[in-house]
Amino acid sequence: MSARYDGLAEWYDDIIGSGAAANFPDLADILGPGDGLCLDLGCGTGRYLELIRSTGRTVVGLDRSDDQLRLARHRDPAPLLRGDGTALPFAGEVFGTVTALWVSTDLDDFAGVLKEAARVLRPGGMLLFYGVHPCFNGPHIENREDGALIIHPTYRRTGWHPRSPWWPSGGLRDRLGMNQLPLPDLLNAFIGAGLGLDRVYEPREQPIPGILAIRSHRL
């Protein structure tokens, strides 16, 4: 079965370009300096590989989409593998760090992926989640012209949403859909995976905290 982003890699890479770069300072600060192996889980087109490497870590990328990996291989020299996040092709306790950037809205089983990520982490190793804030982005959010947000009851409707009446026509989510994971479900996925929460961030809180970052460690 093909990955959702196959056939859309160039289009996707183009629309996320400037937005990805804007996240670099926050990510570098939250990651902090490090060493050893880091798995960038769901690396996509490789936009964050060099940023991770700049912290001192040796980065390895994994994604399910051959199409996205094709662009990542042109962008960065890191080892890149195609694989399923719920069945990672690595032995246990290999990585000192795992990054999961912008993946929660694209995964059918976020909790299962975190369990696999915890398995390949060394005891005490860091897992950094950085991505969509489920309270302020998703199929439940209607953006008003005055900058206000209307939160509809679909916030509680978990699972895959192929469409939402409030998504811009032809945009990323309108074309691909997304998985809605309310905040308690997202946080409980970390607890269920045996990960301890070190700190939770809402980078760039104005005008709304649209990004959520969670730094955790394997217990």
Coordinates of N, CA and C in Angstrom, one line a residue:
M1 N 0.8 -1.2 0.0 CA 0.0 0.0 0.0 C 0.9 1.2 0.0
S2 N 0.6 2.2 -0.9 CA 1.4 3.4 -1.0 C 1.1 4.3 0.2
A3 N 2.1 5.1 0.5 CA 2.0 6.1 1.6 C 1.2 7.3 1.2
R4 N 0.6 8.0 2.1 CA -0.4 9.1 1.7 C 0.3 10.2 0.9
Y5 N 1.6 10.4 1.2 CA 2.3 11.5 0.6 C 2.9 11.2 -0.8
D6 N 2.9 9.9 -1.1 CA 3.5 9.5 -2.4 C 2.7 10.2 -3.5
G7 N 3.5 10.8 -4.5 CA 2.9 11.5 -5.6 C 2.7 13.0 -5.3
L8 N 2.9 13.4 -4.0 CA 2.7 14.8 -3.6 C 4.0 15.4 -3.0
A9 N 5.1 14.7 -3.2 CA 6.3 15.2 -2.4 C 6.8 16.6 -2.8
E10 N 6.9 16.9 -4.1 CA 7.3 18.2 -4.5 C 6.4 19.3 -4.1
W11 N 5.1 19.0 -4.3 CA 4.1 20.0 -3.8 C 4.2 20.2 -2.3
Y12 N 4.3 19.2 -1.6 CA 4.3 19.3 -0.1 C 5.6 20.0 0.3
D13 N 6.7 19.6 -0.2 CA 8.0 20.2 0.2 C 8.0 21.7 -0.1
D14 N 7.3 22.1 -1.2 CA 7.3 23.5 -1.5 C 6.4 24.3 -0.5
I15 N 5.3 23.8 -0.1 CA 4.4 24.6 0.7 C 4.9 24.6 2.2
I16 N 5.7 23.7 2.6 CA 6.2 23.7 4.0 C 7.5 24.4 4.1
G17 N 8.2 24.8 3.0 CA 9.5 25.3 3.1 C 9.8 26.4 4.1
S18 N 9.1 27.6 3.9 CA 9.3 28.7 4.8 C 8.9 28.4 6.2
G19 N 7.8 27.7 6.4 CA 7.3 27.3 7.7 C 8.3 26.4 8.5
A20 N 8.9 25.5 7.8 CA 9.8 24.6 8.4 C 11.0 25.4 9.0
A21 N 11.5 26.3 8.2 CA 12.7 27.1 8.6 C 12.3 28.0 9.8
A22 N 11.1 28.4 9.9 CA 10.7 29.3 11.1 C 10.7 28.5 12.4
N23 N 10.7 27.1 12.3 CA 10.7 26.3 13.5 C 12.1 26.0 14.0
F24 N 13.1 26.3 13.2 CA 14.5 25.9 13.6 C 14.9 26.4 14.9
P25 N 14.8 27.7 15.2 CA 15.3 28.2 16.5 C 14.7 27.5 17.7
D26 N 13.3 27.3 17.7 CA 12.7 26.7 18.8 C 13.1 25.2 18.9
L27 N 13.2 24.5 17.8 CA 13.6 23.1 17.9 C 15.1 23.0 18.4
A28 N 16.0 23.8 17.9 CA 17.3 23.8 18.4 C 17.4 24.0 19.9
D29 N 16.6 25.0 20.4 CA 16.6 25.3 21.8 C 16.1 24.2 22.6
I30 N 15.0 23.6 22.2 CA 14.4 22.5 23.0 C 15.2 21.3 22.9
L31 N 15.8 20.9 21.8 CA 16.7 19.8 21.7 C 17.9 19.9 22.5
G32 N 18.5 21.1 22.5 CA 19.8 21.3 23.1 C 20.9 20.6 22.5
P33 N 22.1 20.8 23.0 CA 23.3 20.0 22.5 C 23.2 18.6 22.9
G34 N 23.7 17.7 22.0 CA 23.7 16.3 22.3 C 24.7 15.5 21.5
D35 N 24.7 14.2 21.6 CA 25.6 13.4 20.8 C 24.9 12.0 20.6
G36 N 25.6 11.1 19.9 CA 25.1 9.8 19.6 C 24.0 9.8 18.5
L37 N 23.4 8.7 18.4 CA 22.4 8.5 17.3 C 21.1 9.1 17.6
C38 N 20.5 9.8 16.6 CA 19.1 10.3 16.7 C 18.3 9.8 15.5
L39 N 17.2 9.3 15.8 CA 16.2 8.8 14.8 C 15.2 9.9 14.6
D40 N 15.2 10.5 13.3 CA 14.1 11.4 12.9 C 13.0 10.6 12.4
L41 N 12.0 10.4 13.2 CA 10.9 9.4 12.9 C 9.8 10.2 12.1
G42 N 9.6 9.8 10.8 CA 8.8 10.5 9.9 C 9.5 11.7 9.3
C43 N 10.7 11.5 8.8 CA 11.5 12.6 8.4 C 11.0 13.3 7.2
G44 N 10.1 12.7 6.4 CA 9.5 13.4 5.2 C 10.6 13.7 4.2
T45 N 10.6 15.0 3.7 CA 11.5 15.4 2.7 C 12.9 15.8 3.3
G46 N 13.1 15.6 4.6 CA 14.4 15.9 5.2 C 14.7 17.3 5.6
R47 N 13.6 18.1 5.7 CA 13.8 19.5 6.1 C 14.5 19.7 7.4
Y48 N 14.4 18.8 8.3 CA 15.0 19.0 9.7 C 16.3 18.2 10.0
L49 N 16.7 17.5 9.0 CA 17.9 16.6 9.3 C 19.1 17.4 9.6
E50 N 19.4 18.5 8.9 CA 20.6 19.3 9.1 C 20.5 20.0 10.5
L51 N 19.3 20.5 10.8 CA 19.1 21.1 12.1 C 19.4 20.2 13.2
I52 N 19.0 18.9 13.1 CA 19.3 18.0 14.2 C 20.8 17.7 14.3
R53 N 21.4 17.6 13.1 CA 22.8 17.3 13.1 C 23.6 18.5 13.7
S54 N 23.1 19.7 13.6 CA 23.8 20.8 14.1 C 23.9 20.9 15.6
T55 N 23.1 20.0 16.3 CA 23.1 20.0 17.7 C 24.2 19.0 18.2
G56 N 24.9 18.3 17.3 CA 25.9 17.4 17.7 C 25.5 15.9 17.5
R57 N 24.3 15.7 17.2 CA 23.8 14.3 17.0 C 24.1 13.7 15.6
T58 N 24.1 12.4 15.5 CA 24.3 11.7 14.2 C 22.9 11.3 13.9
V59 N 22.3 11.9 12.8 CA 20.9 11.7 12.5 C 20.7 10.6 11.5
V60 N 19.6 9.8 11.7 CA 19.1 8.7 10.8 C 17.7 9.0 10.6
G61 N 17.2 9.1 9.3 CA 15.9 9.4 9.0 C 15.1 8.2 8.6
L62 N 13.8 8.2 8.9 CA 12.9 7.1 8.5 C 11.5 7.7 8.1
D63 N 11.0 7.2 7.0 CA 9.7 7.6 6.6 C 9.0 6.5 5.8
R64 N 7.7 6.5 5.7 CA 7.0 5.5 5.0 C 6.9 5.8 3.5
S65 N 7.1 7.1 3.2 CA 6.9 7.5 1.8 C 8.2 7.5 1.0
D66 N 8.3 6.6 0.0 CA 9.4 6.6 -0.9 C 9.5 7.9 -1.6
D67 N 8.4 8.5 -2.0 CA 8.4 9.8 -2.7 C 9.1 10.9 -1.9
Q68 N 8.7 11.0 -0.6 CA 9.4 12.0 0.2 C 10.8 11.7 0.5
L69 N 11.2 10.4 0.7 CA 12.6 10.0 0.9 C 13.4 10.3 -0.3
R70 N 12.8 10.3 -1.5 CA 13.6 10.6 -2.7 C 14.1 12.1 -2.6
L71 N 13.2 13.0 -2.2 CA 13.7 14.4 -2.0 C 14.7 14.5 -0.9
A72 N 14.4 13.8 0.2 CA 15.3 13.9 1.4 C 16.7 13.4 1.0
R73 N 16.9 12.4 0.1 CA 18.2 11.9 -0.3 C 18.9 13.0 -1.1
H74 N 18.2 13.8 -1.8 CA 18.9 14.9 -2.6 C 19.2 16.0 -1.7
R75 N 18.6 16.1 -0.6 CA 18.8 17.3 0.3 C 19.9 17.0 1.3
D76 N 20.0 15.8 1.8 CA 20.9 15.5 3.0 C 21.6 14.2 2.8
P77 N 22.8 14.1 3.4 CA 23.6 12.8 3.3 C 23.3 11.8 4.4
A78 N 22.3 12.1 5.3 CA 22.0 11.2 6.3 C 21.5 9.9 5.8
P79 N 21.8 8.8 6.5 CA 21.2 7.5 6.2 C 19.7 7.6 6.3
L80 N 19.0 7.1 5.3 CA 17.5 7.2 5.2 C 16.9 5.9 4.9
L81 N 15.9 5.5 5.6 CA 15.3 4.2 5.5 C 13.8 4.4 5.3
R82 N 13.2 3.5 4.5 CA 11.7 3.4 4.4 C 11.3 2.4 5.4
G83 N 10.3 2.8 6.2 CA 9.8 1.8 7.2 C 8.5 2.3 7.9
D84 N 7.9 1.4 8.6 CA 6.7 1.6 9.3 C 7.0 2.0 10.8
G85 N 6.4 3.1 11.2 CA 6.7 3.6 12.6 C 6.2 2.7 13.7
T86 N 5.3 1.8 13.4 CA 4.8 0.8 14.4 C 5.6 -0.5 14.4
A87 N 6.6 -0.6 13.5 CA 7.4 -1.8 13.5 C 8.8 -1.3 13.0
L88 N 9.5 -0.6 13.8 CA 10.8 0.0 13.4 C 11.8 -1.0 13.2
P89 N 12.6 -0.9 12.1 CA 13.6 -1.9 11.7 C 14.9 -1.7 12.5
F90 N 14.8 -1.6 13.8 CA 16.0 -1.4 14.6 C 15.9 -2.2 15.9
A91 N 17.1 -2.6 16.4 CA 17.1 -3.3 17.7 C 16.7 -2.3 18.8
G92 N 16.4 -2.9 20.0 CA 16.1 -2.0 21.1 C 17.3 -1.3 21.7
E93 N 17.0 -0.1 22.2 CA 17.9 0.7 22.9 C 19.1 1.1 22.1
V94 N 18.8 1.5 20.8 CA 19.9 1.9 19.9 C 20.1 3.4 19.9
F95 N 19.1 4.2 20.1 CA 19.2 5.7 19.9 C 19.2 6.4 21.2
G96 N 20.0 7.5 21.3 CA 19.9 8.3 22.4 C 18.8 9.4 22.3
T97 N 18.4 9.7 21.1 CA 17.3 10.7 20.9 C 16.4 10.2 19.7
V98 N 15.2 10.4 19.9 CA 14.2 10.3 18.8 C 13.4 11.6 18.6
T99 N 13.3 12.1 17.4 CA 12.5 13.2 17.1 C 11.3 12.8 16.3
A100 N 10.1 13.3 16.7 CA 8.9 13.0 16.0 C 8.2 14.3 15.7
L101 N 8.5 14.9 14.5 CA 8.2 16.2 14.1 C 7.0 16.2 13.1
W102 N 5.9 16.8 13.5 CA 4.8 17.0 12.7 C 4.2 15.7 12.2
V103 N 4.2 14.7 13.0 CA 3.7 13.4 12.6 C 2.3 13.0 13.2
S104 N 1.9 13.6 14.3 CA 0.7 13.0 15.0 C -0.5 13.1 14.1
T105 N -0.6 14.1 13.2 CA -1.8 14.2 12.4 C -1.8 13.3 11.2
D106 N -0.7 12.6 10.9 CA -0.6 11.7 9.7 C -0.6 10.3 10.1
L107 N -0.5 9.9 11.4 CA -0.4 8.6 11.8 C -1.7 8.0 12.2
D108 N -2.0 6.8 11.8 CA -3.2 6.1 12.2 C -3.1 5.6 13.7
D109 N -1.9 5.3 14.1 CA -1.7 4.8 15.5 C -0.5 5.5 16.2
F110 N -0.8 6.7 16.6 CA 0.2 7.5 17.3 C 0.8 6.8 18.5
A111 N -0.1 6.2 19.3 CA 0.3 5.5 20.5 C 1.2 4.4 20.2
G112 N 0.9 3.6 19.2 CA 1.7 2.5 18.8 C 3.1 2.9 18.3
V113 N 3.2 4.0 17.6 CA 4.5 4.6 17.2 C 5.3 5.0 18.3
L114 N 4.7 5.7 19.3 CA 5.4 6.1 20.5 C 6.0 4.9 21.3
K115 N 5.2 3.8 21.3 CA 5.7 2.6 22.0 C 7.0 2.0 21.3
E116 N 6.9 2.0 20.0 CA 8.1 1.6 19.2 C 9.3 2.5 19.4
A117 N 9.0 3.8 19.4 CA 10.0 4.8 19.6 C 10.7 4.6 21.0
A118 N 9.9 4.3 22.0 CA 10.4 4.1 23.3 C 11.3 2.8 23.3
R119 N 10.9 1.8 22.6 CA 11.6 0.6 22.5 C 13.0 0.8 22.0
V120 N 13.2 1.6 21.0 CA 14.5 1.8 20.4 C 15.3 2.9 21.1
L121 N 14.7 3.6 22.1 CA 15.5 4.5 22.9 C 16.3 3.8 24.0
R122 N 17.4 4.4 24.3 CA 18.2 3.9 25.4 C 17.5 4.4 26.7
P123 N 17.6 3.7 27.8 CA 17.1 4.2 29.1 C 17.5 5.6 29.4
G124 N 16.6 6.5 29.7 CA 17.0 7.9 29.9 C 17.0 8.7 28.6
G125 N 17.0 8.1 27.4 CA 17.0 8.8 26.2 C 15.8 9.7 25.9
M126 N 16.1 10.7 25.1 CA 15.0 11.8 24.9 C 14.2 11.5 23.7
L127 N 12.9 11.7 23.8 CA 12.0 11.7 22.7 C 11.4 13.1 22.6
L128 N 11.6 13.8 21.5 CA 11.0 15.1 21.3 C 9.9 15.1 20.3
F129 N 8.7 15.5 20.7 CA 7.6 15.7 19.8 C 7.4 17.1 19.6
Y130 N 7.2 17.5 18.3 CA 7.0 18.9 17.9 C 6.0 18.9 16.8
G131 N 4.9 19.6 16.9 CA 3.9 19.5 15.8 C 2.6 20.3 16.1
V132 N 1.6 19.8 15.6 CA 0.3 20.4 15.6 C -0.3 20.4 17.0
H133 N -0.7 21.5 17.5 CA -1.4 21.6 18.8 C -2.8 21.1 18.6
P134 N -3.3 20.0 19.2 CA -4.6 19.5 18.8 C -5.8 20.3 19.3
C135 N -5.5 21.3 20.2 CA -6.6 22.1 20.6 C -6.9 23.3 19.7
F136 N -5.9 23.6 18.9 CA -6.0 24.8 18.0 C -5.8 24.6 16.5
N137 N -5.7 23.3 16.2 CA -5.6 22.9 14.8 C -6.4 21.7 14.6
G138 N -7.1 21.6 13.5 CA -7.8 20.3 13.2 C -9.1 20.5 12.5
P139 N -9.9 19.4 12.4 CA -11.2 19.4 11.7 C -12.2 20.2 12.5
H140 N -11.9 20.6 13.8 CA -12.9 21.3 14.6 C -12.7 22.8 14.6
I141 N -11.7 23.3 13.9 CA -11.3 24.7 14.0 C -11.9 25.5 12.8
E142 N -12.6 26.5 13.1 CA -13.0 27.5 12.1 C -12.4 28.8 12.3
N143 N -11.6 29.2 11.4 CA -10.9 30.5 11.5 C -11.8 31.7 11.1
R144 N -11.9 32.7 11.9 CA -12.7 33.8 11.6 C -11.8 34.9 11.0
E145 N -12.4 35.8 10.3 CA -11.7 36.9 9.6 C -11.0 37.9 10.7
D146 N -11.6 38.0 11.8 CA -11.1 38.9 12.9 C -10.0 38.2 13.7
G147 N -9.6 37.0 13.3 CA -8.5 36.3 14.0 C -8.9 35.4 15.1
A148 N -10.2 35.4 15.4 CA -10.7 34.5 16.4 C -10.9 33.1 15.9
L149 N -11.0 32.1 16.8 CA -11.2 30.7 16.4 C -12.5 30.2 17.0
I150 N -13.3 29.5 16.2 CA -14.4 28.8 16.7 C -14.1 27.3 16.8
I151 N -14.2 26.8 18.0 CA -13.9 25.4 18.2 C -15.2 24.6 18.2
H152 N -15.4 23.7 17.2 CA -16.6 22.9 17.1 C -16.5 21.6 17.8
P153 N -17.6 20.9 18.0 CA -17.6 19.6 18.8 C -16.8 18.5 18.1
T154 N -16.4 18.7 16.9 CA -15.6 17.6 16.2 C -14.2 17.5 16.9
Y155 N -13.9 18.4 17.8 CA -12.6 18.2 18.6 C -12.6 16.8 19.2
R156 N -13.7 16.3 19.7 CA -13.8 15.1 20.4 C -14.0 13.9 19.4
R157 N -14.1 14.1 18.1 CA -14.3 13.0 17.2 C -12.9 12.5 16.7
T158 N -12.4 11.5 17.4 CA -11.1 11.0 17.2 C -11.0 10.2 15.9
G159 N -9.8 10.0 15.4 CA -9.6 9.2 14.2 C -9.4 10.1 12.9
W160 N -9.5 9.4 11.8 CA -9.2 10.0 10.5 C -10.4 10.9 10.0
H161 N -10.1 12.1 9.6 CA -11.1 13.0 9.1 C -10.6 13.3 7.6
P162 N -11.3 12.8 6.6 CA -10.9 13.1 5.3 C -11.2 14.5 4.8
R163 N -12.2 15.1 5.5 CA -12.6 16.4 5.1 C -13.1 17.2 6.3
S164 N -13.0 18.5 6.2 CA -13.6 19.4 7.2 C -14.2 20.6 6.4
P165 N -15.4 21.1 6.8 CA -15.9 22.3 6.0 C -15.1 23.6 6.2
W166 N -14.2 23.6 7.2 CA -13.4 24.8 7.5 C -12.0 24.8 7.0
W167 N -11.6 23.7 6.3 CA -10.2 23.7 5.7 C -10.2 24.4 4.4
P168 N -9.2 25.2 4.2 CA -9.0 25.9 2.9 C -9.0 24.9 1.7
S169 N -9.7 25.2 0.7 CA -9.8 24.4 -0.5 C -8.4 24.2 -1.1
G170 N -8.0 23.0 -1.4 CA -6.8 22.7 -2.0 C -5.6 22.7 -1.1
G171 N -5.8 23.0 0.2 CA -4.7 23.0 1.1 C -4.2 21.6 1.5
L172 N -3.2 21.5 2.4 CA -2.7 20.3 2.8 C -3.7 19.3 3.4
R173 N -4.5 19.8 4.3 CA -5.4 18.9 5.0 C -6.6 18.7 4.1
D174 N -7.0 19.6 3.3 CA -8.1 19.4 2.3 C -7.8 18.3 1.3
R175 N -6.5 18.2 1.0 CA -6.1 17.1 0.0 C -5.8 15.8 0.7
L176 N -5.3 15.8 1.9 CA -4.8 14.6 2.6 C -5.7 14.1 3.8
G177 N -6.5 15.0 4.3 CA -7.1 14.7 5.6 C -6.2 14.7 6.7
M178 N -6.7 14.3 7.9 CA -5.8 14.3 9.1 C -6.4 13.4 10.2
N179 N -5.5 13.0 11.1 CA -6.0 12.2 12.3 C -6.2 13.2 13.4
Q180 N -7.3 13.2 14.0 CA -7.6 14.0 15.2 C -7.3 13.3 16.5
L181 N -6.5 13.8 17.3 CA -6.1 13.2 18.5 C -6.2 14.3 19.6
P182 N -7.3 14.3 20.4 CA -7.5 15.3 21.4 C -6.3 15.3 22.4
L183 N -6.1 16.4 23.1 CA -4.9 16.5 24.0 C -4.8 15.4 25.0
P184 N -5.8 15.0 25.7 CA -5.6 13.9 26.6 C -5.1 12.6 26.0
D185 N -5.6 12.3 24.8 CA -5.2 11.1 24.1 C -3.7 11.2 23.7
L186 N -3.3 12.4 23.2 CA -1.9 12.6 22.9 C -1.0 12.5 24.1
L187 N -1.3 13.1 25.2 CA -0.5 13.0 26.4 C -0.5 11.6 26.9
N188 N -1.6 10.9 26.9 CA -1.7 9.5 27.5 C -0.9 8.6 26.6
A189 N -0.7 8.9 25.3 CA 0.1 8.0 24.5 C 1.6 8.0 25.0
F190 N 2.1 9.1 25.5 CA 3.4 9.2 26.1 C 3.5 8.3 27.3
I191 N 2.5 8.5 28.2 CA 2.4 7.7 29.4 C 2.4 6.2 29.1
G192 N 1.5 5.8 28.2 CA 1.3 4.4 27.8 C 2.6 3.8 27.2
A193 N 3.4 4.6 26.6 CA 4.7 4.1 26.0 C 5.8 4.0 27.0
G194 N 5.6 4.4 28.3 CA 6.6 4.4 29.3 C 7.6 5.5 29.2
L195 N 7.1 6.7 28.7 CA 7.9 7.9 28.6 C 7.5 8.9 29.7
G196 N 8.5 9.4 30.3 CA 8.3 10.5 31.3 C 8.3 11.8 30.7
L197 N 7.4 12.7 31.0 CA 7.3 14.0 30.5 C 8.2 15.0 31.2
D198 N 9.2 15.6 30.5 CA 10.1 16.5 31.1 C 9.6 17.9 31.1
R199 N 9.0 18.3 29.9 CA 8.5 19.7 29.8 C 7.6 19.7 28.6
V200 N 6.5 20.6 28.7 CA 5.6 20.8 27.6 C 5.7 22.3 27.2
Y201 N 5.8 22.6 25.9 CA 5.9 23.9 25.4 C 4.8 24.3 24.4
E202 N 4.5 25.6 24.4 CA 3.7 26.1 23.3 C 4.5 27.2 22.6
P203 N 5.4 26.8 21.7 CA 6.2 27.8 21.0 C 5.4 28.8 20.3
R204 N 5.8 30.1 20.3 CA 5.2 31.2 19.5 C 3.7 31.2 19.9
E205 N 3.4 31.7 21.1 CA 2.1 31.6 21.6 C 1.1 32.7 21.0
Q206 N 1.7 33.7 20.3 CA 0.8 34.7 19.8 C 0.7 34.5 18.3
P207 N -0.5 34.7 17.7 CA -1.8 35.1 18.3 C -2.4 33.9 19.1
I208 N -2.1 32.7 18.6 CA -2.6 31.5 19.3 C -1.4 30.5 19.4
P209 N -1.5 29.6 20.4 CA -0.4 28.6 20.5 C -0.7 27.4 19.6
G210 N -0.4 27.6 18.3 CA -0.8 26.6 17.3 C 0.2 25.4 17.2
I211 N 1.3 25.5 17.9 CA 2.3 24.4 18.0 C 2.4 23.9 19.4
L212 N 2.6 22.6 19.5 CA 2.8 21.9 20.8 C 4.1 21.2 20.7
A213 N 5.0 21.3 21.7 CA 6.2 20.5 21.8 C 6.3 19.8 23.1
I214 N 6.7 18.6 23.1 CA 6.8 17.8 24.4 C 8.2 17.1 24.4
R215 N 8.9 17.4 25.4 CA 10.2 16.8 25.6 C 10.0 15.7 26.7
S216 N 10.4 14.5 26.3 CA 10.1 13.3 27.2 C 11.4 12.5 27.3
H217 N 11.4 11.5 28.2 CA 12.5 10.6 28.2 C 12.0 9.1 28.5
R218 N 12.8 8.2 28.1 CA 12.4 6.8 28.4 C 12.7 6.5 29.9
L219 N 11.7 6.0 30.6 CA 11.9 5.7 32.0 C 12.8 4.4 32.2

